[in-house]
XYZ file of C-alpha atoms in Angstrom:
436
model
C -67.406 -25.884 2.896
C -63.690 -25.157 3.278
C -61.084 -27.449 4.875
C -59.604 -25.414 7.759
C -56.580 -26.380 9.845
C -56.495 -25.619 13.592
C -53.237 -25.855 15.557
C -52.370 -25.901 19.268
C -48.590 -25.519 19.691
C -48.131 -25.687 23.442
C -48.300 -29.375 24.341
C -50.537 -31.340 26.676
C -51.770 -34.884 27.162
C -55.222 -34.396 25.598
C -56.308 -31.441 23.452
C -59.878 -30.885 22.222
C -61.226 -28.193 19.887
C -64.550 -26.493 20.639
C -66.059 -23.845 18.360
C -69.017 -21.683 17.438
C -69.525 -23.350 14.049
C -71.081 -26.401 15.741
C -72.832 -24.386 18.446
C -70.139 -25.084 21.062
C -71.707 -28.526 21.508
C -68.956 -30.813 20.200
C -65.365 -31.318 21.252
C -63.148 -32.404 18.342
C -60.076 -34.466 19.348
C -56.777 -33.036 18.081
C -53.769 -35.243 17.318
C -50.034 -34.682 17.429
C -48.529 -33.439 14.193
C -46.075 -35.687 12.384
C -42.718 -35.778 14.193
C -43.863 -33.468 17.017
C -44.486 -33.954 20.738
C -46.144 -30.589 21.404
C -48.061 -29.511 18.278
C -51.672 -30.754 18.061
C -53.759 -30.328 14.912
C -57.268 -30.897 13.596
C -59.018 -30.177 10.292
C -62.671 -29.113 10.101
C -65.003 -28.327 7.202
C -66.317 -24.780 7.712
C -68.515 -22.398 5.728
C -66.910 -19.091 4.705
C -67.104 -16.374 7.353
C -65.913 -15.615 10.903
C -65.873 -18.380 13.518
C -64.865 -18.443 17.187
C -63.057 -21.325 18.859
C -61.039 -22.334 21.931
C -59.079 -25.331 23.189
C -59.727 -27.736 26.061
C -56.238 -28.771 27.200
C -56.095 -31.471 29.889
C -59.504 -30.349 31.150
C -58.653 -26.611 31.191
C -60.115 -24.094 28.707
C -57.339 -22.260 26.861
C -56.964 -19.776 23.997
C -53.921 -19.156 21.806
C -52.939 -15.565 22.610
C -50.624 -15.541 19.577
C -53.686 -15.740 17.306
C -56.543 -13.312 16.747
C -58.798 -13.098 19.829
C -62.193 -11.544 20.588
C -64.079 -11.027 23.850
C -67.794 -11.263 24.512
C -70.048 -11.749 27.542
C -68.884 -15.369 27.818
C -65.149 -14.651 27.812
C -62.222 -14.610 25.365
C -62.125 -16.817 22.265
C -59.883 -17.167 19.241
C -61.274 -15.965 15.917
C -60.704 -17.324 12.415
C -61.781 -15.908 9.048
C -62.584 -18.621 6.506
C -62.374 -17.339 2.938
C -63.878 -18.699 -0.251
C -61.431 -21.212 -1.803
C -59.519 -20.298 -4.940
C -59.045 -22.599 -7.926
C -55.440 -23.737 -8.174
C -53.439 -22.756 -11.228
C -51.560 -25.276 -13.361
C -48.046 -24.073 -12.353
C -48.942 -24.315 -8.662
C -50.173 -27.866 -9.124
C -46.916 -28.868 -10.805
C -44.821 -27.168 -8.108
C -46.765 -28.954 -5.368
C -45.612 -32.314 -6.717
C -41.966 -31.426 -7.398
C -39.594 -33.784 -5.559
C -37.547 -32.162 -2.797
C -34.912 -34.917 -2.611
C -31.414 -34.322 -3.949
C -31.118 -36.896 -6.723
C -29.019 -37.802 -9.706
C -30.573 -35.823 -12.533
C -29.370 -38.208 -15.216
C -30.936 -41.190 -13.498
C -34.211 -39.474 -12.776
C -34.664 -38.518 -16.393
C -34.781 -42.192 -17.347
C -36.447 -43.688 -14.313
C -39.857 -45.090 -15.189
C -40.915 -44.865 -11.573
C -40.214 -41.148 -11.310
C -42.942 -38.597 -11.704
C -43.584 -37.256 -15.158
C -45.584 -34.267 -16.298
C -49.201 -33.374 -16.891
C -51.365 -34.948 -19.520
C -53.380 -33.062 -22.105
C -56.627 -34.568 -20.827
C -59.410 -32.605 -19.157
C -58.644 -31.542 -15.615
C -61.181 -31.338 -12.803
C -61.111 -28.165 -10.698
C -58.696 -28.679 -7.817
C -59.016 -26.293 -4.893
C -55.818 -24.582 -3.826
C -55.745 -26.224 -0.392
C -56.885 -29.725 -1.391
C -53.379 -31.045 -2.055
C -52.082 -29.978 1.355
C -55.311 -31.005 3.081
C -55.144 -34.489 1.559
C -51.504 -34.870 2.548
C -52.120 -33.650 6.075
C -55.208 -35.783 6.644
C -53.456 -38.881 5.351
C -50.449 -38.168 7.568
C -52.721 -37.797 10.587
C -54.514 -41.044 9.724
C -51.298 -43.052 9.352
C -49.954 -41.645 12.627
C -52.822 -43.412 14.446
C -51.770 -46.869 13.232
C -48.799 -49.141 13.885
C -46.996 -51.517 11.540
C -48.966 -54.297 13.225
C -51.980 -53.211 11.137
C -50.175 -54.373 7.979
C -49.630 -57.938 9.206
C -52.231 -60.352 7.744
C -54.051 -62.844 9.942
C -52.307 -65.735 8.208
C -49.269 -65.663 5.955
C -45.939 -67.315 5.209
C -42.613 -65.508 5.409
C -39.271 -66.669 3.998
C -35.765 -65.764 5.151
C -32.388 -66.948 3.814
C -29.254 -67.646 5.805
C -26.412 -65.637 4.261
C -24.427 -68.851 3.812
C -27.022 -70.411 1.505
C -25.807 -70.971 -2.059
C -26.971 -68.423 -4.610
C -28.317 -71.216 -6.816
C -30.522 -72.636 -4.063
C -31.754 -69.177 -3.087
C -32.953 -68.269 -6.573
C -34.607 -71.675 -6.988
C -36.641 -70.985 -3.834
C -37.491 -67.449 -4.974
C -38.816 -68.804 -8.268
C -40.763 -71.681 -6.700
C -42.435 -69.401 -4.144
C -42.890 -66.439 -6.488
C -40.792 -64.105 -4.324
C -39.216 -60.907 -5.629
C -37.318 -60.086 -2.427
C -36.188 -62.158 0.580
C -34.560 -60.953 3.859
C -31.109 -62.295 4.763
C -30.242 -63.555 8.250
C -26.651 -63.274 9.479
C -26.271 -66.047 12.061
C -23.098 -64.537 13.518
C -24.611 -61.134 14.285
C -28.135 -62.511 14.798
C -29.542 -59.754 12.635
C -31.352 -59.282 9.352
C -28.351 -58.053 7.370
C -29.876 -57.290 3.992
C -32.203 -58.384 1.216
C -31.763 -60.668 -1.782
C -33.662 -59.429 -4.831
C -34.190 -60.245 -8.477
C -31.724 -57.437 -9.236
C -28.978 -59.536 -7.635
C -29.768 -62.368 -10.032
C -29.642 -59.972 -12.987
C -26.272 -58.592 -11.886
C -24.934 -62.109 -11.414
C -26.024 -63.243 -14.879
C -24.686 -60.131 -16.595
C -21.354 -60.325 -14.755
C -20.815 -63.987 -15.596
C -21.675 -63.470 -19.259
C -19.466 -60.397 -19.431
C -16.503 -62.403 -18.165
C -17.365 -65.270 -20.552
C -17.769 -67.614 -17.607
C -19.918 -70.680 -18.170
C -22.978 -70.794 -15.926
C -22.308 -74.204 -14.428
C -24.018 -75.717 -11.432
C -20.670 -76.010 -9.651
C -20.009 -72.267 -9.958
C -23.333 -71.226 -8.478
C -23.181 -73.905 -5.796
C -19.811 -72.551 -4.635
C -21.033 -68.949 -4.469
C -22.901 -68.127 -1.262
C -25.174 -65.137 -0.780
C -22.680 -63.656 1.682
C -19.772 -63.931 -0.769
C -21.850 -62.416 -3.563
C -22.971 -59.472 -1.425
C -19.440 -58.804 -0.173
C -18.144 -58.732 -3.733
C -20.796 -56.239 -4.802
C -20.020 -54.102 -1.743
C -16.341 -53.917 -2.678
C -17.298 -52.828 -6.182
C -19.600 -50.160 -4.773
C -16.865 -48.793 -2.488
C -14.450 -48.659 -5.422
C -16.861 -46.582 -7.489
C -18.329 -44.419 -4.736
C -16.663 -41.299 -6.122
C -18.791 -41.684 -9.239
C -22.001 -41.620 -7.200
C -21.925 -38.045 -6.006
C -25.673 -37.435 -6.176
C -28.171 -40.236 -5.898
C -31.543 -40.881 -4.218
C -31.048 -41.578 -0.525
C -34.148 -43.741 -0.184
C -34.963 -46.532 -2.625
C -36.658 -49.026 -0.337
C -39.837 -50.860 -1.293
C -39.880 -53.638 1.341
C -39.040 -53.527 5.062
C -38.893 -56.559 7.398
C -41.149 -56.352 10.463
C -39.320 -58.038 13.351
C -40.156 -59.095 16.887
C -37.289 -59.034 19.388
C -37.346 -61.083 22.575
C -35.709 -60.118 25.851
C -33.480 -63.195 25.904
C -31.494 -61.901 22.924
C -32.319 -64.825 20.648
C -32.847 -64.526 16.912
C -35.340 -61.838 15.899
C -38.634 -63.286 14.718
C -39.614 -62.234 11.195
C -43.341 -61.443 11.279
C -43.987 -59.836 7.924
C -42.510 -57.932 4.988
C -44.106 -54.495 4.996
C -44.310 -53.056 1.495
C -45.763 -50.103 -0.367
C -48.615 -52.229 -1.729
C -49.638 -53.156 1.807
C -49.727 -49.502 2.857
C -51.857 -48.611 -0.186
C -54.181 -51.514 0.648
C -54.576 -50.115 4.171
C -55.368 -46.635 2.818
C -57.883 -47.922 0.265
C -59.653 -50.056 2.863
C -60.094 -47.159 5.281
C -61.120 -44.487 2.761
C -63.149 -46.535 0.257
C -66.450 -45.047 1.439
C -65.261 -41.539 2.308
C -63.151 -40.330 -0.588
C -64.312 -36.768 0.047
C -62.045 -36.803 3.109
C -59.027 -37.041 0.750
C -60.189 -34.939 -2.238
C -56.993 -35.547 -4.205
C -57.910 -39.231 -4.591
C -60.885 -38.322 -6.770
C -58.738 -36.601 -9.397
C -58.088 -38.446 -12.711
C -54.491 -39.645 -12.967
C -54.198 -38.063 -16.402
C -54.498 -34.627 -14.782
C -51.803 -35.202 -12.148
C -47.998 -35.062 -12.513
C -47.750 -38.738 -11.627
C -45.945 -41.558 -13.418
C -44.017 -41.576 -16.690
C -45.727 -40.809 -19.993
C -44.970 -40.860 -23.693
C -44.013 -37.455 -25.086
C -47.143 -37.240 -27.230
C -49.269 -37.973 -24.163
C -48.311 -34.606 -22.694
C -45.269 -35.310 -20.547
C -43.989 -31.914 -19.438
C -40.823 -33.220 -17.791
C -37.588 -34.577 -19.185
C -38.478 -38.214 -18.441
C -39.618 -40.508 -21.217
C -41.443 -43.791 -21.314
C -39.197 -46.696 -22.259
C -40.618 -49.623 -24.243
C -39.237 -52.687 -26.024
C -40.426 -54.996 -28.785
C -40.732 -58.804 -28.495
C -37.742 -59.232 -30.820
C -35.316 -57.180 -28.697
C -32.515 -59.119 -27.032
C -32.780 -60.227 -23.416
C -29.374 -58.646 -22.754
C -30.739 -55.268 -23.887
C -33.739 -55.591 -21.584
C -31.605 -56.466 -18.554
C -29.201 -53.618 -19.268
C -32.084 -51.165 -19.573
C -33.706 -52.338 -16.344
C -30.485 -51.852 -14.376
C -29.036 -48.711 -15.967
C -32.338 -46.815 -16.082
C -33.184 -48.070 -12.553
C -36.689 -49.136 -13.512
C -38.631 -52.182 -12.396
C -40.475 -53.066 -15.594
C -40.738 -52.303 -19.305
C -43.897 -52.471 -21.461
C -43.510 -54.776 -24.471
C -45.331 -53.298 -27.478
C -45.903 -54.172 -31.131
C -44.817 -52.020 -34.061
C -47.905 -49.817 -33.572
C -47.279 -49.206 -29.874
C -50.017 -51.543 -28.618
C -49.407 -53.372 -25.344
C -48.453 -57.047 -25.667
C -46.855 -57.846 -22.326
C -44.624 -56.483 -19.573
C -41.071 -57.586 -18.767
C -40.053 -57.056 -15.135
C -36.976 -57.575 -12.998
C -38.700 -60.348 -11.080
C -39.248 -62.276 -14.333
C -35.552 -63.113 -14.429
C -36.013 -65.637 -11.604
C -37.996 -67.732 -14.105
C -34.618 -68.749 -15.522
C -34.248 -70.895 -12.414
C -37.020 -73.126 -13.783
C -35.394 -76.281 -15.076
C -31.985 -74.600 -14.567
C -32.414 -72.642 -17.792
C -29.734 -70.208 -16.586
C -27.105 -72.883 -17.233
C -27.940 -72.926 -20.954
C -29.318 -69.517 -21.898
C -27.261 -67.001 -23.886
C -28.254 -63.413 -23.138
C -27.015 -62.157 -26.523
C -28.985 -64.779 -28.448
C -32.272 -64.885 -26.537
C -35.069 -62.465 -27.400
C -37.660 -61.145 -24.946
C -40.547 -63.175 -26.354
C -38.561 -66.363 -25.714
C -37.745 -65.288 -22.157
C -41.395 -64.475 -21.446
C -42.411 -67.992 -22.489
C -40.640 -69.186 -19.346
C -42.665 -66.914 -17.062
C -45.382 -68.680 -15.108
C -48.997 -67.594 -15.445
C -51.066 -66.084 -18.211
C -49.993 -62.712 -19.551
C -53.183 -60.941 -18.511
C -52.532 -61.824 -14.856
C -49.081 -60.244 -14.846
C -50.078 -56.593 -15.019
C -53.020 -54.210 -14.692
C -54.138 -51.426 -17.019
C -56.025 -48.185 -16.530
C -57.147 -45.145 -18.516
C -56.112 -41.526 -18.061
C -59.638 -40.778 -16.848
C -59.427 -43.277 -13.958
C -59.200 -41.714 -10.511
C -56.079 -41.718 -8.364
C -57.970 -43.895 -5.884
C -58.670 -46.497 -8.589
C -54.978 -46.631 -9.518
C -53.971 -46.945 -5.848
C -56.462 -49.793 -5.515
C -54.932 -51.609 -8.499
C -51.410 -51.071 -7.150
C -52.435 -52.556 -3.803
C -53.040 -55.970 -5.388
C -50.236 -58.549 -4.953
C -49.437 -58.546 -8.698
C -50.115 -54.853 -9.254
C -46.625 -53.401 -8.859
C -47.113 -51.278 -11.947
C -50.121 -50.013 -13.902
C -49.928 -49.551 -17.669
C -51.941 -46.558 -18.893
C -53.540 -47.270 -22.269
C -55.565 -45.143 -24.675
C -59.303 -44.924 -24.088
C -60.229 -46.808 -27.270
C -57.251 -49.153 -27.722
C -54.296 -50.875 -26.049
C -51.899 -48.182 -27.247
C -49.501 -47.512 -24.358
C -49.520 -43.930 -23.061
C -47.744 -44.223 -19.728
C -46.852 -46.274 -16.675
C -47.504 -45.681 -12.967
C -45.569 -47.675 -10.371
C -45.651 -48.204 -6.625
C -42.749 -45.795 -6.188
C -44.804 -43.045 -7.837
């Protein structure tokens, strides 16, 4: 069977597809293409050969006279020739995954969340149209659902007033295990931004760079609003240096409910990439054949960042640190390379732990940030402050695991990144993140 795309380009309220390949007995609903108000599409699995079809548009039988047509004793129908599928070549597979966004090349070469190259592992045959079919089918599926589908039946959401002290904010983030919190501007009655662990890292680095003591009084005097305004002024002053950069680097979006009386918007949920993956996995768990790309092993796809010896064909490289490296080095690497986490390995390259941006909020525990010295603290000491056992802080997979399995792991609350290890050991080969 071959995945075949049918398109009706001329609008309508309801468009159905009827065809000879099911004996003219079924009418397949067609849906609007992504971003269109007139183009309807449907995908069917057909055997190779010639097939006739027509469209039922708002109760009226129609044919597309811009496509091949045939006439028989029953009237005029469109005609399609379905050919045997071809096996995709390696260069075509790589090209199909190339990013089309204009980005900073220097940053992308270091970014652990950017796509890497192909592995040297065995590759399952991938039909030439399966990449596009999977993308199109997933796009059609998501177009049927609203953000409401991502909201759990019961949950707790947190929002900070922009006038809250930075110290208090990071204490709350640590206590509640939050990596990102929306900010409410009371004056404009809007969600004005997000406070993240990256803000805490920047604050610590800036204060240590200026040799300022991290006293309670200093952090109590600094509000979130003042901190954000200061960082904005710095960004404006250096904007000429940022000529090419990714336009979209968003992982969490507030879902708001607005009332007609113009009162404060109600924060319902924080939609995130993990929640979208969880939705996809739930709906396609028992019909993976509908998205054939999900059955491919991750080691055969240009996905994630890999060690050079693991077969990375791109310029990116996997960044790792040892337990004895300084905390200052880890924070600098996280920010400058624009990555969210770094595998911690022993001298043989075996996985010991993972250090992430969100771990820095652990310094709020017992007000450690008032005493810690970034240039004298090593990573192993910093990780001792992190709550929870090490094995609960990250997930691992093998190169032979399917893309669906990796998506399933990434959909877990703590699965923001997956460490790829060797089949017979904990030797780190790569990392796959939510952004991938």
